[in-house]
Structure formats: C-alpha cells, structure tokens
Amino acid sequence: MLESRSTAALSETVDHSLALLTVEEAARRLRIGRTTCFRLVLSGEIESVTVGRLRRVPTDAVPAYVAKLRHRSAEAA
C-alpha cells in the first residue's frame, strides 16, 4: 500500500519553475476533473491566458482560485 502511494506521489511531482500550466495540469493540482477545470477556465472562475491557439493557466491562478473558494465559504458561514 505504501509503495503505491509513494509511486503516485513521484508521478505527480510539481515543477514550481513553470509560469504557465495546461488546463489538465491545473486540474491535477486542484484534484478536479479536466472537464470541470475547462468549465471553470471558460467561465472566468480560474484565470487563463491564450498563447497562440493554446489555453494556459498561470501558476498563481490556482492558489488564487482556492483562496476565492475559501473566502466564499467564510462569507457563507
């Protein structure tokens, strides 16, 4: 059991030097589905930019989205 967890952790190592993430990478960091992440990006909930024809998520947009969710939860409580 421990081996499978450590193998999964190794396969999801995060490169903190990246400035832009694919939508799939952002989804993995948020632990949500790819389709859900695309929906959040297209609705503007998660900041994104286009590079040519590619859609990318700035790395700081992921923690900003989480902070936004935490703020909404605090207001609702």
Short mmCIF file of C-alpha atoms in Angstrom, two decimals:
data_model
loop_
_atom_site.label_atom_id
_atom_site.label_comp_id
_atom_site.label_asym_id
_atom_site.label_seq_id
_atom_site.Cartn_x
_atom_site.Cartn_y
_atom_site.Cartn_z
CA MET A 1 0.00 0.00 0.00
CA LEU A 2 2.78 2.44 0.87
CA GLU A 3 4.57 1.66 -2.37
CA SER A 4 1.57 2.64 -4.48
CA ARG A 5 1.19 5.93 -2.61
CA SER A 6 4.85 6.85 -2.99
CA THR A 7 4.77 5.89 -6.67
CA ALA A 8 1.72 8.10 -7.19
CA ALA A 9 3.45 10.94 -5.35
CA LEU A 10 6.52 10.60 -7.56
CA SER A 11 4.46 10.62 -10.74
CA GLU A 12 2.82 13.89 -9.71
CA THR A 13 5.94 15.87 -8.87
CA VAL A 14 5.31 19.54 -9.38
CA ASP A 15 7.71 21.74 -11.32
CA HIS A 16 7.49 25.06 -9.48
CA SER A 17 9.57 26.81 -12.15
CA LEU A 18 6.70 26.70 -14.66
CA ALA A 19 4.98 30.00 -15.34
CA LEU A 20 2.01 28.53 -17.20
CA LEU A 21 0.14 25.27 -16.78
CA THR A 22 -2.05 23.37 -19.18
CA VAL A 23 -5.66 23.10 -18.08
CA GLU A 24 -5.03 19.41 -17.37
CA GLU A 25 -2.09 20.27 -15.08
CA ALA A 26 -4.20 22.85 -13.25
CA ALA A 27 -6.96 20.25 -12.83
CA ARG A 28 -4.48 17.76 -11.35
CA ARG A 29 -3.22 20.37 -8.87
CA LEU A 30 -6.79 21.13 -7.82
CA ARG A 31 -7.71 17.43 -7.76
CA ILE A 32 -10.71 18.06 -10.01
CA GLY A 33 -11.69 16.65 -13.38
CA ARG A 34 -10.37 18.01 -16.65
CA THR A 35 -13.86 18.89 -17.90
CA THR A 36 -14.70 20.72 -14.67
CA CYS A 37 -11.46 22.68 -14.90
CA PHE A 38 -12.15 23.64 -18.53
CA ARG A 39 -15.60 24.83 -17.48
CA LEU A 40 -14.10 26.96 -14.68
CA VAL A 41 -11.50 28.40 -17.06
CA LEU A 42 -14.03 29.23 -19.77
CA SER A 43 -16.39 30.86 -17.24
CA GLY A 44 -13.54 33.01 -15.90
CA GLU A 45 -13.58 31.44 -12.42
CA ILE A 46 -9.96 30.40 -12.96
CA GLU A 47 -7.76 32.94 -14.73
CA SER A 48 -6.29 31.83 -18.03
CA VAL A 49 -4.43 33.27 -20.98
CA THR A 50 -4.12 32.28 -24.60
CA VAL A 51 -0.76 31.70 -26.21
CA GLY A 52 -1.42 31.45 -29.90
CA ARG A 53 -4.25 28.92 -30.03
CA LEU A 54 -3.38 27.34 -26.68
CA ARG A 55 -5.17 28.00 -23.39
CA ARG A 56 -2.86 28.17 -20.37
CA VAL A 57 -3.39 28.81 -16.66
CA PRO A 58 -0.84 30.97 -14.80
CA THR A 59 0.58 29.02 -11.86
CA ASP A 60 -0.54 31.67 -9.38
CA ALA A 61 -4.13 31.40 -10.65
CA VAL A 62 -4.54 28.01 -8.96
CA PRO A 63 -3.92 29.23 -5.37
CA ALA A 64 -5.89 32.40 -6.19
CA TYR A 65 -8.90 30.26 -7.12
CA VAL A 66 -8.58 28.25 -3.90
CA ALA A 67 -8.39 31.50 -1.90
CA LYS A 68 -11.54 32.71 -3.66
CA LEU A 69 -13.33 29.48 -2.70
CA ARG A 70 -12.18 29.80 0.90
CA HIS A 71 -13.39 33.40 1.03
CA ARG A 72 -16.82 32.39 -0.31
CA SER A 73 -17.04 29.60 2.30
CA ALA A 74 -16.16 32.03 5.09
CA GLU A 75 -18.82 34.50 3.93
CA ALA A 76 -21.46 31.78 3.76
CA ALA A 77 -20.73 30.57 7.29
#
